[in-house]
XYZ file of C-alpha atoms in Angstrom:
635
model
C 19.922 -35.452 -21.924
C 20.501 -31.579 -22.711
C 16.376 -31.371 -23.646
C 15.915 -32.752 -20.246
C 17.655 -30.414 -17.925
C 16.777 -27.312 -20.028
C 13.656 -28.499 -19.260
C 14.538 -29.299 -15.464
C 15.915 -25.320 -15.146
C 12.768 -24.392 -16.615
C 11.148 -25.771 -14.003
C 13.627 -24.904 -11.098
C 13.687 -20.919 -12.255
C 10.027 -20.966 -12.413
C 9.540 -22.678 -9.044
C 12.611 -19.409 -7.607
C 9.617 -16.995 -8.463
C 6.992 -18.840 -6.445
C 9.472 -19.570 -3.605
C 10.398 -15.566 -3.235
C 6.768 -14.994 -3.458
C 6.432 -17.501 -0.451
C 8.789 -16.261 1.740
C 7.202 -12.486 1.522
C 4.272 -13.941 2.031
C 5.489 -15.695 5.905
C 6.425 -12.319 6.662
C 2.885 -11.324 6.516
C 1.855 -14.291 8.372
C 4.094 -14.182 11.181
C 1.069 -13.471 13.534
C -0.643 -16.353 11.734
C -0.561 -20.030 13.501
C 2.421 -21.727 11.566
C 0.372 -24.169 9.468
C -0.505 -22.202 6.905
C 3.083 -20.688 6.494
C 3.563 -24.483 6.196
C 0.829 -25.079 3.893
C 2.561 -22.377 1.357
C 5.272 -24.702 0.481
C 3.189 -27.177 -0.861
C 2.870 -24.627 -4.053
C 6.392 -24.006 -4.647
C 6.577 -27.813 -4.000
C 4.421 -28.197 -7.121
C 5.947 -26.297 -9.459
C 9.088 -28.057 -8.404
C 7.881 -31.328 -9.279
C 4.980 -30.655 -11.798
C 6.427 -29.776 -15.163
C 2.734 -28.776 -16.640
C 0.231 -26.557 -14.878
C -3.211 -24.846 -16.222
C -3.180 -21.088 -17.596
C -4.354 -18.827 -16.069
C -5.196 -15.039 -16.345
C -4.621 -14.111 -12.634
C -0.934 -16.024 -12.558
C 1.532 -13.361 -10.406
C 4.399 -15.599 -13.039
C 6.496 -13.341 -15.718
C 6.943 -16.870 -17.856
C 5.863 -20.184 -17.692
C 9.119 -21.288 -19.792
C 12.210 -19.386 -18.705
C 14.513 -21.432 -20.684
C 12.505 -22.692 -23.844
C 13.799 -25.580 -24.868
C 14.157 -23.939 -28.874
C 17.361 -21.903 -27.512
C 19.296 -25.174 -28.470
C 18.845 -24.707 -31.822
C 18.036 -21.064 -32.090
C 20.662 -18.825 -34.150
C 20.542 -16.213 -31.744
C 19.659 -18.198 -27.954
C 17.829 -16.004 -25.625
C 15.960 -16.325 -22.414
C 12.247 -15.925 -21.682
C 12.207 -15.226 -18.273
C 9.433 -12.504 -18.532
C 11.793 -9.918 -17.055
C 13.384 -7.758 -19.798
C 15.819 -6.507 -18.160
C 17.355 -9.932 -17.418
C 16.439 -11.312 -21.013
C 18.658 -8.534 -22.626
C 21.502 -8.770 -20.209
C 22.284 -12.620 -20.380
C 24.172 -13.467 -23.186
C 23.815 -16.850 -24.498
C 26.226 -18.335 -26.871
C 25.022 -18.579 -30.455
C 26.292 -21.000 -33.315
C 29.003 -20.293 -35.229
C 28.881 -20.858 -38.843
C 32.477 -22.952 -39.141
C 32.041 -24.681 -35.744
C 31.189 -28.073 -35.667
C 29.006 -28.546 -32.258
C 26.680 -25.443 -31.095
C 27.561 -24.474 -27.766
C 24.565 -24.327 -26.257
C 23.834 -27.820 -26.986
C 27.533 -28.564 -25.931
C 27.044 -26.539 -22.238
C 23.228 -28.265 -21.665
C 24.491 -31.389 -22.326
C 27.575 -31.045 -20.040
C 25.325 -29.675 -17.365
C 22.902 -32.913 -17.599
C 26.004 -34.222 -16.441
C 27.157 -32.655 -13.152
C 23.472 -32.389 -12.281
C 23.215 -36.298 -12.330
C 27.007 -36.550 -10.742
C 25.297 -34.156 -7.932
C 21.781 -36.087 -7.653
C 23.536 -39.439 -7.148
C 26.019 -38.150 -4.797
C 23.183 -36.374 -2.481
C 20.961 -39.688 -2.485
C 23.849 -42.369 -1.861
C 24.992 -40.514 1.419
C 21.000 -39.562 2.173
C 21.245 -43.309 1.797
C 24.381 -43.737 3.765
C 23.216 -41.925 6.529
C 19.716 -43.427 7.090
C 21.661 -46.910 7.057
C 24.110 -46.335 9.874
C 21.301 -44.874 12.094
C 18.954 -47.909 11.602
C 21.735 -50.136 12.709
C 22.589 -47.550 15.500
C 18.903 -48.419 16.115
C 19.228 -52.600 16.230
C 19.290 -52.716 20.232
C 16.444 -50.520 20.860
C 14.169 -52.019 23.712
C 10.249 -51.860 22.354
C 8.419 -50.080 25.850
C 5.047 -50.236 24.070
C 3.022 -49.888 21.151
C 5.129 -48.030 18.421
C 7.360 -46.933 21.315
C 11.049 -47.781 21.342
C 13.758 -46.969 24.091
C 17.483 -46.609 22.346
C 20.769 -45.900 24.151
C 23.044 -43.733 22.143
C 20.618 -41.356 20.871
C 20.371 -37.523 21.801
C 16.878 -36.723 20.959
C 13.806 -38.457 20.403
C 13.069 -38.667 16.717
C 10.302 -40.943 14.783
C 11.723 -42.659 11.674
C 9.583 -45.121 9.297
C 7.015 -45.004 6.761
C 4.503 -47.936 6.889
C 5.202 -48.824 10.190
C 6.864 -45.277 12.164
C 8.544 -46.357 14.861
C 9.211 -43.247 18.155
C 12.471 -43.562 19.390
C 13.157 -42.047 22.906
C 16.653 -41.432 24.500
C 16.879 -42.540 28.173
C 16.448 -40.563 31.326
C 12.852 -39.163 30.055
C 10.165 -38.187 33.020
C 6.404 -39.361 32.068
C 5.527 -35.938 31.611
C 8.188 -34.913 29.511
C 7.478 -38.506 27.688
C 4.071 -37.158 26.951
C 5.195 -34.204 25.174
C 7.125 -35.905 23.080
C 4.977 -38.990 22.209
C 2.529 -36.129 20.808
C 4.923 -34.726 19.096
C 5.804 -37.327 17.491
C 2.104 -38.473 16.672
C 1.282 -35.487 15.443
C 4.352 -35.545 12.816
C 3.048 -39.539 12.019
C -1.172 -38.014 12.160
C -0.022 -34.802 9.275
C 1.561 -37.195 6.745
C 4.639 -35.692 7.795
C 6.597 -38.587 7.849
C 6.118 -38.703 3.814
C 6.140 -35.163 3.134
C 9.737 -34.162 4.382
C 11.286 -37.139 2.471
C 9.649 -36.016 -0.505
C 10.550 -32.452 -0.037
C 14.350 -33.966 0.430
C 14.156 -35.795 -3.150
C 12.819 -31.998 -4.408
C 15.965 -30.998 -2.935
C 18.297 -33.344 -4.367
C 16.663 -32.908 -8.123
C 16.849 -29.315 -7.733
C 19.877 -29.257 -5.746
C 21.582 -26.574 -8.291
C 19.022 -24.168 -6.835
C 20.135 -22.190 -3.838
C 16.312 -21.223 -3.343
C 15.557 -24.648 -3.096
C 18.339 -25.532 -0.094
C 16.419 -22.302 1.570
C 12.889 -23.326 0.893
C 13.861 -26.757 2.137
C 15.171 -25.528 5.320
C 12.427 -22.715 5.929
C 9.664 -25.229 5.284
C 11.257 -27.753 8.008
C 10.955 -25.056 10.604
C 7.588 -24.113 9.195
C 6.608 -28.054 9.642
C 8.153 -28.105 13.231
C 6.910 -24.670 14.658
C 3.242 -25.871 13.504
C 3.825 -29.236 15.082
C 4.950 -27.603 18.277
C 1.630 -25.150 18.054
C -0.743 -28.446 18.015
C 0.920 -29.896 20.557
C 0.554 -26.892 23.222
C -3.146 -26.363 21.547
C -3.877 -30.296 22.696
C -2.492 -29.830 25.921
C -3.847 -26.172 27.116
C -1.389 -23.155 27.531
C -0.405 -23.912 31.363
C 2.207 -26.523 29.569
C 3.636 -23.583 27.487
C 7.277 -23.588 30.260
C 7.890 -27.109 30.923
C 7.405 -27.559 26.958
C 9.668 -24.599 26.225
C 12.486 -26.458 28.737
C 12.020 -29.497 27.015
C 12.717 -27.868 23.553
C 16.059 -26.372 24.926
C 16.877 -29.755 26.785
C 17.030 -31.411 23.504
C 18.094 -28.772 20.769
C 20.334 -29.718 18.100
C 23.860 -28.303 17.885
C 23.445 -27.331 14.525
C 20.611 -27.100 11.310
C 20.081 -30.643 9.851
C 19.519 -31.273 6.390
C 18.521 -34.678 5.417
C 15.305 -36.657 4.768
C 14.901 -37.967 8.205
C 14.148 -39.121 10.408
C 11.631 -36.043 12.260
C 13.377 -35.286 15.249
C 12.363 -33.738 18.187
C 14.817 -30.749 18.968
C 15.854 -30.314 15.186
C 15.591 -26.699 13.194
C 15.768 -23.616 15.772
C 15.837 -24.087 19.664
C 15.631 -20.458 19.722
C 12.600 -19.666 17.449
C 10.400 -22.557 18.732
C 10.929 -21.889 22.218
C 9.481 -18.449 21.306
C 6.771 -19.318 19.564
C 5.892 -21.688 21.975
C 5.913 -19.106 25.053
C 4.512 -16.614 22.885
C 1.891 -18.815 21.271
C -1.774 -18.052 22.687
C -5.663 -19.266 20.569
C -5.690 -16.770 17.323
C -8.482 -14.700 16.876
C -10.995 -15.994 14.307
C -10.267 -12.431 11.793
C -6.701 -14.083 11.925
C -7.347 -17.379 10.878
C -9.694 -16.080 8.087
C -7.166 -13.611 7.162
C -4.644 -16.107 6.692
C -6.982 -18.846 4.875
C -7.275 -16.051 2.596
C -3.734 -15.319 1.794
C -2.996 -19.034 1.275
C -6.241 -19.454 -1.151
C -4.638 -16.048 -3.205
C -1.375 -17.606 -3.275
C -2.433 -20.823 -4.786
C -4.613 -18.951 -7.296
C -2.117 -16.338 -8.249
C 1.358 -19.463 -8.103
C -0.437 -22.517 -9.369
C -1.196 -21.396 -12.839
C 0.771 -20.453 -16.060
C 0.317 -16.923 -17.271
C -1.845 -17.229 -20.236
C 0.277 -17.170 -23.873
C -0.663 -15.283 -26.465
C -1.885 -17.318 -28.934
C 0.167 -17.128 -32.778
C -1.447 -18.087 -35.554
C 0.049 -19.771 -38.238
C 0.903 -18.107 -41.037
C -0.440 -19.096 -44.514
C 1.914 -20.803 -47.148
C 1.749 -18.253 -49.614
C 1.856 -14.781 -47.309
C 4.814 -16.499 -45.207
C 6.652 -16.968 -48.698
C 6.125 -13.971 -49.730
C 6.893 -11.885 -46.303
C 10.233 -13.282 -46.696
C 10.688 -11.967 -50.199
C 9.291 -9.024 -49.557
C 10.841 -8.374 -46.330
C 14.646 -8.624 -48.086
C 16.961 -5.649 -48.207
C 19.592 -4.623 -49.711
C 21.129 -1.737 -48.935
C 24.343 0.088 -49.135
C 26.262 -3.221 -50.918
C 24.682 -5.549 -48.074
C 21.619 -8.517 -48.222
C 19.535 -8.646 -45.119
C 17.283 -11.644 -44.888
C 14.637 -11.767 -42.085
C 12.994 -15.185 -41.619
C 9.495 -14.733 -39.698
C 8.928 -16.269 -36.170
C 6.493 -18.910 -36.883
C 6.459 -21.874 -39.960
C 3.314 -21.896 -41.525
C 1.248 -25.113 -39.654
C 2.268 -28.173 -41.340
C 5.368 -27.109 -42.173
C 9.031 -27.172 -41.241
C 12.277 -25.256 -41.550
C 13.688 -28.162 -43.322
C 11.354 -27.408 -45.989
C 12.041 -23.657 -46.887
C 13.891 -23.116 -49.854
C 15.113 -19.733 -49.861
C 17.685 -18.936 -53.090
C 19.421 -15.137 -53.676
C 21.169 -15.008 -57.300
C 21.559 -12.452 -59.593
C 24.802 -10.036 -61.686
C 27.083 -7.562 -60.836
C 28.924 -5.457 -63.420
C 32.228 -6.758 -64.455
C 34.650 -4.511 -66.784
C 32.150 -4.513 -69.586
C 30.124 -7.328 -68.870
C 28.523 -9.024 -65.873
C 29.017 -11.669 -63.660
C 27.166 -14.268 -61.371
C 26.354 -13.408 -57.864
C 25.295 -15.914 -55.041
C 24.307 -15.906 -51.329
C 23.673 -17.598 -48.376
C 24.474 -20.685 -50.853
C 25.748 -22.840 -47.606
C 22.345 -22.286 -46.097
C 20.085 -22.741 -48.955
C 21.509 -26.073 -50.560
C 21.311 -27.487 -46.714
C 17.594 -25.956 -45.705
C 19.531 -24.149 -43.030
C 17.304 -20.952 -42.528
C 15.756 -21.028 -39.230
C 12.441 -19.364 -38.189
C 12.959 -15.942 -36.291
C 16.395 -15.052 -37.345
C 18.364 -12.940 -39.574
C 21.023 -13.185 -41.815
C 23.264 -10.706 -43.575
C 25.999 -11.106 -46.224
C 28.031 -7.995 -47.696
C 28.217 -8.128 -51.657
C 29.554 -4.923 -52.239
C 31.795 -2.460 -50.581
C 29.995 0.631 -49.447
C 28.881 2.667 -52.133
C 29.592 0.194 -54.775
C 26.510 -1.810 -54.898
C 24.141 -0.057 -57.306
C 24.880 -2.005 -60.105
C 24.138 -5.358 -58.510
C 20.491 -6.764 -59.226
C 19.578 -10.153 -57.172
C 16.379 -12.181 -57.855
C 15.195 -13.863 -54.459
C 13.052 -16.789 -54.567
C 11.639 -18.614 -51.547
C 9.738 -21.849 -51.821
C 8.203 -24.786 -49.374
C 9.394 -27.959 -51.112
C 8.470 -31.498 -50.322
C 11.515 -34.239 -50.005
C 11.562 -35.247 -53.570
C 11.810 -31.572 -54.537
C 8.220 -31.251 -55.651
C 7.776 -27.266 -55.213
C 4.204 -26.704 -53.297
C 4.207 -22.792 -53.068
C 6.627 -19.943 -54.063
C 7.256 -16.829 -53.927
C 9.878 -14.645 -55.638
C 10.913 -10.488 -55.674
C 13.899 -8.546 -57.229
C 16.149 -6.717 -55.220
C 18.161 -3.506 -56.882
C 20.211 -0.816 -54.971
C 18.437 2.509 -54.802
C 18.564 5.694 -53.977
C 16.654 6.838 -50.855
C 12.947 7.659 -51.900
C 13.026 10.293 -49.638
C 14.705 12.112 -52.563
C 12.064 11.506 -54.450
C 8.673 13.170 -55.397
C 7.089 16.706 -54.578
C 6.895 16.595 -50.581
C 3.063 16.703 -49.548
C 1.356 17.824 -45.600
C -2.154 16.847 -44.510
C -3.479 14.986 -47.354
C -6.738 12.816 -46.576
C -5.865 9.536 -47.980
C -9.140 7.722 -46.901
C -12.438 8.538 -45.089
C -15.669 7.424 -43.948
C -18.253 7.889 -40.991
C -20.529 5.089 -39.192
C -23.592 5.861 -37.116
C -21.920 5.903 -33.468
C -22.678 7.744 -30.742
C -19.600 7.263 -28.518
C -20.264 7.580 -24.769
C -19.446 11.513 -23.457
C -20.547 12.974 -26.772
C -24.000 15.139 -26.711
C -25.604 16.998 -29.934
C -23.270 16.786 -32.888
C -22.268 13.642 -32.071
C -24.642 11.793 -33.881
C -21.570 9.758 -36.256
C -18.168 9.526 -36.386
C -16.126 10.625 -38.897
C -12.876 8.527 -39.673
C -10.174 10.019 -41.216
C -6.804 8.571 -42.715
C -4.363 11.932 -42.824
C -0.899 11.558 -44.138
C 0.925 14.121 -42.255
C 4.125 14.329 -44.115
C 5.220 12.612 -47.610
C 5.349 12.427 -50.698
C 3.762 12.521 -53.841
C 4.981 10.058 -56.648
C 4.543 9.624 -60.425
C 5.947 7.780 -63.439
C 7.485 11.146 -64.916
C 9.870 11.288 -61.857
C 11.688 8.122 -63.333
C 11.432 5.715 -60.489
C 11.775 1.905 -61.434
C 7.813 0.978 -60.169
C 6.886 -1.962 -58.657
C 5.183 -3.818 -55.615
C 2.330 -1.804 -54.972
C 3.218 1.645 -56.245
C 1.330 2.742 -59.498
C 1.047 5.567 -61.745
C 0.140 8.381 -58.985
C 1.430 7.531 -55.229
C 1.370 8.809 -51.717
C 3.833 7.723 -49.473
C 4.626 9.076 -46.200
C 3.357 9.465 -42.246
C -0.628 9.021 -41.238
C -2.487 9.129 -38.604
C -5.782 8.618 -37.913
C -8.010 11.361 -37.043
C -11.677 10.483 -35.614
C -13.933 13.574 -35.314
C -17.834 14.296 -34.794
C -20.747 14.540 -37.509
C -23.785 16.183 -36.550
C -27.071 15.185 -38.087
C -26.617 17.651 -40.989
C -22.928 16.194 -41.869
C -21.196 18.909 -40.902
C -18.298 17.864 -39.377
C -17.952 18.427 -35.552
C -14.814 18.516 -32.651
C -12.070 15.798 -33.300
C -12.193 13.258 -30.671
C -8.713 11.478 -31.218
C -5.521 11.776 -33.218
C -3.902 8.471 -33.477
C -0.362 7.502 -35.055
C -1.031 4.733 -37.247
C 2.203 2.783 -37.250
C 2.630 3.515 -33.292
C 5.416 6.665 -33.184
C 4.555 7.490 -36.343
C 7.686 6.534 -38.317
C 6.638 4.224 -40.142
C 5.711 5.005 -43.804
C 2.739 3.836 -45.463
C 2.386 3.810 -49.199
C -1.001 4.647 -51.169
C -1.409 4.577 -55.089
C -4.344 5.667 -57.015
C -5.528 5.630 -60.764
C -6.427 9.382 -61.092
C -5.338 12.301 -58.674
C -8.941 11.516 -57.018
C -8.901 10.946 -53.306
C -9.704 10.069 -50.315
C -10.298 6.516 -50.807
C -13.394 5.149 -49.327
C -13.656 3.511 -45.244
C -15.671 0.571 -44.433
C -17.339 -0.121 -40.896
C -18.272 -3.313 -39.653
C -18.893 -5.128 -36.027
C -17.508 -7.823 -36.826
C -17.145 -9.517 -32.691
C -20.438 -8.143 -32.032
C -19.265 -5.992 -29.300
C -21.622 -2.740 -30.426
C -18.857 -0.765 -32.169
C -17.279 -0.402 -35.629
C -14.462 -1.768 -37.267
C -12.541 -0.917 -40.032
C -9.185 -2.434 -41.710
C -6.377 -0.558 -43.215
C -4.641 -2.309 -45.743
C -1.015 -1.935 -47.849
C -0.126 -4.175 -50.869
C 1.439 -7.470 -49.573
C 2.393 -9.451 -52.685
C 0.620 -10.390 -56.150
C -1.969 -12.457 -54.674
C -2.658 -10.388 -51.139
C -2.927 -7.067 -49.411
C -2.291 -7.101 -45.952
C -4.793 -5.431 -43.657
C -4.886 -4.422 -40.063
C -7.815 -4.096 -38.291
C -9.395 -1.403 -35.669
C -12.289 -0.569 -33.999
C -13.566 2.076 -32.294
C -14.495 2.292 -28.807
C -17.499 3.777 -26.342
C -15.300 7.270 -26.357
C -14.583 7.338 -30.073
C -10.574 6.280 -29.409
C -9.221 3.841 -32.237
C -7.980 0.744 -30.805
C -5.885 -1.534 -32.909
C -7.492 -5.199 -32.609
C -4.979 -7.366 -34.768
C -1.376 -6.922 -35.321
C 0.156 -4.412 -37.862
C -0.758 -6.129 -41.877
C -1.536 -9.679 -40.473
C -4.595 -10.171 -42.277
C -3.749 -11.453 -45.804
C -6.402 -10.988 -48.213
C -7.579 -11.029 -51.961
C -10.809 -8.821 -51.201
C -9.555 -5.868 -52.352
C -7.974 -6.906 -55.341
C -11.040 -6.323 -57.441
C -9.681 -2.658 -57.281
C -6.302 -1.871 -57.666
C -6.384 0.765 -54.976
C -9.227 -0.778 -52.602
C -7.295 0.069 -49.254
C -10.305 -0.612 -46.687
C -11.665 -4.150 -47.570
C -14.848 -5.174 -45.897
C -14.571 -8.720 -45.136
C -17.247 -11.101 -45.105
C -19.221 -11.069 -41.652
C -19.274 -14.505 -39.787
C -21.142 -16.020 -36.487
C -18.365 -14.578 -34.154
C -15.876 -13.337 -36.469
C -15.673 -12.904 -40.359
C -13.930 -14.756 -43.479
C -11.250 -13.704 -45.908
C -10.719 -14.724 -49.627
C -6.618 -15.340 -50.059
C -5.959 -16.368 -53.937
C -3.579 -19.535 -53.703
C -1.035 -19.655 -56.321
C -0.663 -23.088 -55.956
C -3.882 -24.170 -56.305
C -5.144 -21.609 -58.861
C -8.026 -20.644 -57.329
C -9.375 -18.643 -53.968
C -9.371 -20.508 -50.726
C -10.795 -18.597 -47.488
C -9.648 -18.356 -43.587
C -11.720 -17.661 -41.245
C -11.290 -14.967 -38.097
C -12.825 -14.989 -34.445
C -12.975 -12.803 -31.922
C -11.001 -13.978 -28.579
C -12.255 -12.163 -25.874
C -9.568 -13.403 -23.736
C -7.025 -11.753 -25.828
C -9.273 -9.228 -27.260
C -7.889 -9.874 -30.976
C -8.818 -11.428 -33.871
C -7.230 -15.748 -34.493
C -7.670 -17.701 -37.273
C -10.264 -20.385 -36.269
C -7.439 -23.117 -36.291
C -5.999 -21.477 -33.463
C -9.109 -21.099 -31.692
């Protein structure tokens, strides 16, 4: 049951946004006739009962799935309400490793259970109470038609569904028997005889809500007031004081909350007998005012907000993220596993082993970790782990060999992916430091919008602003995408103006390339010969250039991210930082700018697949809902 009700709080959260967005919304309509105030609850009523809606890219929601049912399984639980500040400060309690239940499965569960303790209990003495008032009801005289005269009563109600039956209490003049009988007919003409018994069940579901017991109660009075409006509309406003005296002649004593039956003096003496005094024809400009609001509201309530769409990752880059994402630093192994499993695959098919030696006296010994999760596939997707293998300081000597792998049940290996791991010192030690070195160039013919004369091209440039430069005589251990001669450090992106001569121009944008610019990017070349070259392509067809920017990724793959340039020369990022894997620049050792292969809508990457031996492609296409590049699976 636990999947169930995290599902059924889903739901009831989602439907407390909707239902504060309704009652904002009857403040504006107060001038409004009541029906549409009325009307409004039939949204919150949907996402109440609905548990799937469309997307949509006008939806006022901050999450479609509050509580996603993954949080029962997650190693770190968190909420997805859409509002950060309440994601961060609700705690949720996360597995332990030497417990034997996880708590949040222990708490949902639990909860499934005082939900259904509460639903039963509401609809046996809903139950209770309609029974004892139908045999109240077994002396009632019939006076004609659907009408029915019954002692004991205080009010006139209607009660039924198939065949409603109006009950009046004695001592009722004919004209204050009129005003009720439409009353009541109105209630039985609206479908309101269904509708509040269905709003009730909503209630009783949802009954862990306190939004819901106010929505329920609100939307009563809503249903009377624009009952009581109909009524005095039918009759003419001369009525409006012998109606208003007939209201108070029959008020409850007190709220009533319970499916039925729709009586006559229930929810607020006070408020209808105002409204009615007060109540007059609305001006056309209102009622178009308000048919407006309640068309918005269902457009902007109805819908989900639109996901972002994640592609899946490929076998071989997801392998070899993980391996290449490990640290270990300062005697302790961190181990990030990335968010999504690559499609067709499952967590209980990673294989992800950490081995290797530590100095011992004078010899070595065997070092393990995360052994409990690796023999029993326990890695989950998004999470981190840590271990501590050394004491601080300590750890230099230690060298670990990490190997990941997607296996099939028998064992058969399909892909792997493997990297060494060895204390260092900080490479910020390292090197002769280096300022303003263009790493990579080039210029397209653009003429971004604003720019007159020189501004013929544009004229890309890839600055590292502060680094280092590398070599083999400095004595650095080399490996995974460093070569002889390397620049690492800072860069931004600089675009600038080239007149028709070439000369450069006035520099339009400087631009950060890993966001705040503390990110370090690493560049190796063959000879002390730079800048390497930039590429331009329109690759969605939109009229201006791309380029990609690309740092080694593994063996098999550099990892690229893509911009373009807009109609005022600004770089825009279009995919997410190194999320394009791709062999296409490994026919150069130090190709940092691939240019991919242009497609109807998109363009095509080569990846080289380990596995299979040979070069299998994946295709890109533009979404111009999302304005980013998906792989055409996702599409």
């Amino acid at each position: 049951m636990a999947p169930f009700f995290i599902k059924l709080c889903s739901m009831s959260l989602t439907a407390a946004y909707v239902i504060i967005a309704v009652m904002v919304l009857r403040i504006f309509l107060k001038k409004a006739p009541k029906i549409f105030s009325y009307a409004l609850w039939g949204v919150a009523a949907f996402r109440l009962w609905c548990p799937v809606s469309f997307e949509s890219l006008f939806s006022l929601l901050p999450s479609a799935d509050p509580l996603p049912e993954k949080i029962l399984y997650e190693a770190a639980p968190r909420l997805n309400t859409g509002v950060p500040v309440i994601d961060a400060g609700v705690a949720l309690p996360a597995p332990q490793a030497a417990a034997s239940a996880n708590p949040m499965q222990v708490l949902a569960e639990a909860g499934a259970w005082i939900w259904l303790a509460g639903l039963l209990a509401l609809l046996f003495f809903s139950a209770l109470s309609v029974y004892r008032l139908h045999h109240r009801l077994k002396d009632a005289d019939k006076l004609f038609d659907d009408v029915y005269l019954a002692p004991y009563i205080e009010t006139p109600f209607v009660l039924g569904f198939f065949r409603p039956r109006i009950y009046l209490p004695q001592g009722l003049d004919e004209k204050q028997r009129e005003y009720v009988l439409r009353h009541e007919r109105t209630h039985i003409r609206r479908g309101d005889i269904f509708i509040k018994p269905l709003a009730f069940l909503l209630l009783c579901v949802h009954w862990f809500n306190p939004l819901v017991w106010a929505a329920f109660i609100l939307m009563s009075k809503d249903m009377e007031l624009s009952c009581d409006e109909r009524v005095l509309k039918e009759l003419g406003p001369g009525v409006k004081a012998d109606y208003s005296a007939l209201l108070l002649s029959f008020s409850a004593p007190r709220a009533r909350i319970a499916a039925g039956p729709l009586a006559f003096g229930e929810n607020g003496a006070k408020t209808r007998i105002k409204n009615a005094l007060h109540y007059k024809k609305p001006a056309f400009w209102v009622l178009l005012a308000a048919f407006l609001a309640l068309a918005a509201a269902a457009a902007l309530l109805l819908g989900n907000p639109k996901a972002p769409q994640e592609e899946a990752p490929l076998p071989q880059a997801f392998l070899q993220q993980i391996c290449d994402g490990a640290k270990y630093t300062d005697g302790e192994l961190m181990l990030e596993i990335p968010d999504a499993m690559p499609q067709g695959y499952t967590a209980r098919q990673l294989s992800v082993h950490v081995s290797g030696t530590a100095p011992m006296g004078e010899g070595v010994m065997a070092v393990h970790a995360f052994e409990g999760l690796s023999e029993g596939f326990g890695f989950e997707p998004g999470s981190i782990y840590r271990e501590r293998l050394a004491e601080s300081g300590e750890g230099q000597g230690i060298e670990l060999e990490i190997d990941a792998a997607l296996v099939e049940e028998d064992g058969t290996v399909l892909y792997s992916a493997s990297a060494q791991l060895t204390e260092k010192e900080p490479p910020a030690e390292m090197g002769i430091p280096v300022e303003n070195v263009t790493i990579a160039q080039g210029e397209t013919a653009f003429h971004p919008d604003g720019v007159t004369g020189e501004g013929a091209h544009v004229f890309v440039k890839l600055v590292m602003t502060q680094g280092r430069y590398i070599t083999e005589e400095d004595g650095i251990a080399l490996g995974g995408g460093i070569g002889p001669k390397n620049y690492v450090g800072k860069c931004r992106l600089e675009i600038w103006t080239k007149n028709w001569e070439g000369k450069e121009g006035k520099p339009l944008y400087l631009y950060n390339v890993a966001g705040d610019g503390s990110e370090e990017m690493t560049f190796c070349t063959d000879s002390d010969a730079l800048p390497h070259l930039l590429e331009f392509e329109d690759y969605n067809g939109d009229g201006n250039p791309e380029f990609t920017l690309g740092q080694w990724a593994g063996s098999s793959a550099d990892a690229y991210t893509l911009f373009s340039i807009d109609e005022t020369g600004a770089p825009r990022q279009i995919s997410g930082a190194y999320e394009i894997f791709a062999s296409n620049g490994k026919s150069s050792a130090f190709e940092y700018s691939a240019l991919f292969e242009k497609t109807e809508g998109g363009f095509q990457t080569m990846i080289y697949d380990n596995a299979l031996g040979e070069f299998v492609s994946q295709e890109y296409q533009w979404d111009a809902v999302l304005e980013r590049f998906v792989t055409a699976e996702s599409v």
